Amino acid sequence: MESNKNITAVEWLEQKGLEGFISPEDFERAKKMEREQIKNAYDQMRCVGNFENGEQYYNETYGNK
């Protein structure tokens, strides 16, 4: 189920589960979505630490996953 509404990675994965089977590819997509959401939130807020950008914040906080 795709829409123009912004949803979190967890909400997207929940929707996929309600539709039926969740594939390994779905989990990978959800992880990628979560990573992008974290980086974007940091870039918008810049309230945590002294990182240059969301990419650096994500990598140093969560590792390069």
Backbone as a printed PyTorch tensor [residue, N CA C, xyz], in Angstrom:
tensor([[[  0.8390,  -1.1770,   0.0000],
         [  0.0000,   0.0000,   0.0000],
         [  0.8810,   1.2360,   0.0000]],

        [[  0.8900,   1.9790,  -1.0580],
         [  1.6730,   3.2020,  -1.1670],
         [  0.7220,   4.3890,  -1.1800]],

        [[  1.1490,   5.4750,  -0.5800],
         [  0.3560,   6.6890,  -0.5950],
         [  1.2850,   7.8760,  -0.5310]],

        [[  0.7240,   9.0660,  -0.6440],
         [  1.5220,  10.2760,  -0.5520],
         [  1.7900,  10.6630,   0.8860]],

        [[  1.1100,  10.0280,   1.8370],
         [  1.2870,  10.3180,   3.2570],
         [  2.6530,   9.8100,   3.7130]],

        [[  3.3510,  10.6290,   4.4770],
         [  4.6170,  10.1780,   5.0500],
         [  4.3210,   9.2000,   6.1720]],

        [[  4.9690,   8.0600,   6.1200],
         [  4.8100,   7.0650,   7.1670],
         [  6.1870,   6.6190,   7.6350]],

        [[  6.2470,   6.1120,   8.8440],
         [  7.5180,   5.6100,   9.3490],
         [  7.7990,   4.2380,   8.7460]],

        [[  9.0360,   3.8140,   8.8730],
         [  9.4160,   2.4910,   8.3780],
         [  8.6080,   1.4020,   9.0800]],

        [[  8.3580,   1.5770,  10.3640],
         [  7.5890,   0.5820,  11.1240],
         [  6.1420,   0.5340,  10.6220]],

        [[  5.5600,   1.6940,  10.3640],
         [  4.1850,   1.7170,   9.8320],
         [  4.1200,   1.0640,   8.4610]],

        [[  5.1180,   1.3050,   7.6210],
         [  5.1500,   0.6980,   6.2920],
         [  5.2370,  -0.8180,   6.4020]],

        [[  6.1180,  -1.3010,   7.2980],
         [  6.2840,  -2.7430,   7.4810],
         [  5.0080,  -3.3620,   8.0450]],

        [[  4.3460,  -2.6520,   8.9490],
         [  3.0760,  -3.1320,   9.4920],
         [  2.0460,  -3.2870,   8.3690]],

        [[  1.9760,  -2.3180,   7.4810],
         [  1.0450,  -2.4070,   6.3550],
         [  1.3410,  -3.6230,   5.4910]],

        [[  2.6330,  -3.8520,   5.2220],
         [  3.0140,  -5.0260,   4.4310],
         [  2.5690,  -6.3110,   5.1340]],

        [[  2.7290,  -6.3700,   6.4530],
         [  2.3200,  -7.5450,   7.2140],
         [  0.8190,  -7.7610,   7.1660]],

        [[  0.0630,  -6.6840,   7.2180],
         [ -1.3910,  -6.8050,   7.1490],
         [ -1.8540,  -7.2720,   5.7760]],

        [[ -1.0360,  -7.0090,   4.7530],
         [ -1.3510,  -7.4550,   3.3940],
         [ -1.0090,  -8.9320,   3.2060]],

        [[ -0.2320,  -9.4900,   4.1230],
         [  0.1650, -10.8960,   4.0000],
         [  1.6120, -11.0850,   4.3700]],

        [[  2.3310, -11.7800,   3.5380],
         [  3.7170, -12.1850,   3.7640],
         [  4.6650, -10.9920,   3.7390]],

        [[  5.6190, -10.9670,   4.6710],
         [  6.6860,  -9.9620,   4.6720],
         [  7.9580, -10.6600,   4.2140]],

        [[  8.5070, -10.2040,   3.1060],
         [  9.6900, -10.8350,   2.5320],
         [ 10.9650, -10.2610,   3.1460]],

        [[ 12.0840, -10.9430,   2.9600],
         [ 13.3660, -10.3870,   3.3990],
         [ 13.6460,  -9.0280,   2.7290]],

        [[ 13.2150,  -8.8790,   1.4880],
         [ 13.3870,  -7.6060,   0.7900],
         [ 12.5920,  -6.4920,   1.4690]],

        [[ 11.4100,  -6.8320,   2.0070],
         [ 10.6050,  -5.8470,   2.7360],
         [ 11.3430,  -5.3650,   3.9800]],

        [[ 11.9780,  -6.2890,   4.6990],
         [ 12.7520,  -5.9050,   5.8830],
         [ 13.9080,  -4.9890,   5.4910]],

        [[ 14.5980,  -5.3130,   4.4020],
         [ 15.7060,  -4.4720,   3.9490],
         [ 15.2150,  -3.0830,   3.5630]],

        [[ 14.0820,  -3.0200,   2.8810],
         [ 13.5230,  -1.7120,   2.5050],
         [ 13.1520,  -0.9130,   3.7520]],

        [[ 12.5530,  -1.5620,   4.7380],
         [ 12.1660,  -0.8700,   5.9730],
         [ 13.4050,  -0.3420,   6.6980]],

        [[ 14.4910,  -1.1230,   6.7240],
         [ 15.7180,  -0.6560,   7.3730],
         [ 16.2940,   0.5530,   6.6370]],

        [[ 16.2500,   0.5150,   5.3190],
         [ 16.7330,   1.6480,   4.5280],
         [ 15.8680,   2.8810,   4.7810]],

        [[ 14.5550,   2.6950,   4.8350],
         [ 13.6420,   3.8030,   5.1180],
         [ 13.9510,   4.4070,   6.4800]],

        [[ 14.1560,   3.5520,   7.4810],
         [ 14.4400,   4.0290,   8.8340],
         [ 15.7340,   4.8400,   8.8560]],

        [[ 16.7450,   4.3320,   8.1830],
         [ 18.0220,   5.0410,   8.1320],
         [ 17.8370,   6.4350,   7.5310]],

        [[ 17.1320,   6.5210,   6.4160],
         [ 16.8990,   7.8100,   5.7640],
         [ 16.0890,   8.7450,   6.6630]],

        [[ 15.1000,   8.2020,   7.3560],
         [ 14.2770,   9.0280,   8.2520],
         [ 15.1200,   9.5820,   9.4020]],

        [[ 16.0010,   8.7730,   9.9530],
         [ 16.8720,   9.2280,  11.0390],
         [ 17.8080,  10.3260,  10.5410]],

        [[ 18.4320,  10.0980,   9.3810],
         [ 19.3490,  11.0920,   8.8370],
         [ 18.6170,  12.3990,   8.5300]],

        [[ 17.4410,  12.3080,   7.9240],
         [ 16.6820,  13.5090,   7.5950],
         [ 16.2570,  14.2670,   8.8400]],

        [[ 15.8550,  13.5470,   9.8740],
         [ 15.4510,  14.1970,  11.1230],
         [ 16.6400,  14.9450,  11.7270]],

        [[ 17.8070,  14.3270,  11.7120],
         [ 18.9910,  15.0020,  12.2470],
         [ 19.3050,  16.2460,  11.4330]],

        [[ 19.2660,  16.1230,  10.1120],
         [ 19.5780,  17.2670,   9.2550],
         [ 18.6200,  18.4250,   9.5090]],

        [[ 17.3660,  18.1190,   9.7980],
         [ 16.3720,  19.1640,  10.0400],
         [ 16.5300,  19.7860,  11.4210]],

        [[ 16.9130,  19.0080,  12.4100],
         [ 16.9550,  19.4980,  13.7850],
         [ 18.3520,  19.9120,  14.2430]],

        [[ 19.3610,  19.1800,  13.8430],
         [ 20.7430,  19.4270,  14.2680],
         [ 20.8470,  19.6810,  15.7700]],

        [[ 20.1750,  18.8390,  16.5250],
         [ 20.1300,  19.0540,  17.9660],
         [ 20.9530,  18.0390,  18.7550]],

        [[ 21.6020,  17.1170,  18.0960],
         [ 22.3120,  16.0600,  18.8100],
         [ 23.7900,  16.0790,  18.4290]],

        [[ 24.6300,  16.4150,  19.3670],
         [ 26.0630,  16.3170,  19.1400],
         [ 26.6140,  17.3300,  18.1620]],

        [[ 27.8240,  17.0850,  17.7610],
         [ 28.5440,  17.9810,  16.8540],
         [ 28.8610,  17.2900,  15.5400]],

        [[ 27.8750,  16.7070,  14.9270],
         [ 28.0710,  16.0040,  13.6740],
         [ 27.8560,  16.9630,  12.5130]],

        [[ 28.5280,  16.7070,  11.4030],
         [ 28.3870,  17.5560,  10.2190],
         [ 27.0170,  17.4370,   9.5780]],

        [[ 26.4760,  16.2160,   9.5680],
         [ 25.2050,  15.9810,   8.8900],
         [ 24.5750,  14.6910,   9.3970]],

        [[ 23.3870,  14.4000,   8.8760],
         [ 22.6580,  13.2110,   9.2890],
         [ 23.3690,  11.9180,   8.9730]],

        [[ 24.0940,  11.8850,   7.8630],
         [ 24.8430,  10.6830,   7.4840],
         [ 25.8970,  10.3650,   8.5420]],

        [[ 26.6670,  11.3710,   8.9550],
         [ 27.6970,  11.1640,   9.9770],
         [ 27.0550,  10.7820,  11.3040]],

        [[ 25.9690,  11.4620,  11.6720],
         [ 25.2540,  11.1370,  12.9190],
         [ 24.8060,   9.6810,  12.9110]],

        [[ 24.1740,   9.2470,  11.8230],
         [ 23.6790,   7.8710,  11.7340],
         [ 24.8380,   6.8730,  11.8510]],

        [[ 25.8850,   7.0860,  11.0720],
         [ 27.0110,   6.1400,  11.0690],
         [ 27.6780,   6.0370,  12.4240]],

        [[ 27.8470,   7.1540,  13.1150],
         [ 28.5250,   7.1220,  14.4000],
         [ 27.6160,   6.6580,  15.5420]],

        [[ 26.3080,   6.8370,  15.3680],
         [ 25.3610,   6.4250,  16.4000],
         [ 24.9220,   4.9680,  16.2210]],

        [[ 24.6410,   4.5780,  14.9880],
         [ 24.0920,   3.2420,  14.7220],
         [ 25.0500,   2.3510,  13.9420]],

        [[ 26.1530,   2.8600,  13.4760],
         [ 27.0560,   2.0860,  12.6390],
         [ 26.6130,   2.1710,  11.2030]],

        [[ 27.4430,   1.7790,  10.3130],
         [ 27.1350,   1.8480,   8.8840],
         [ 26.4110,   0.5720,   8.4650]],

        [[ 25.1100,   0.5010,   8.8030],
         [ 24.3050,  -0.7100,   8.5330],
         [ 23.5320,  -0.5780,   7.2520]]])
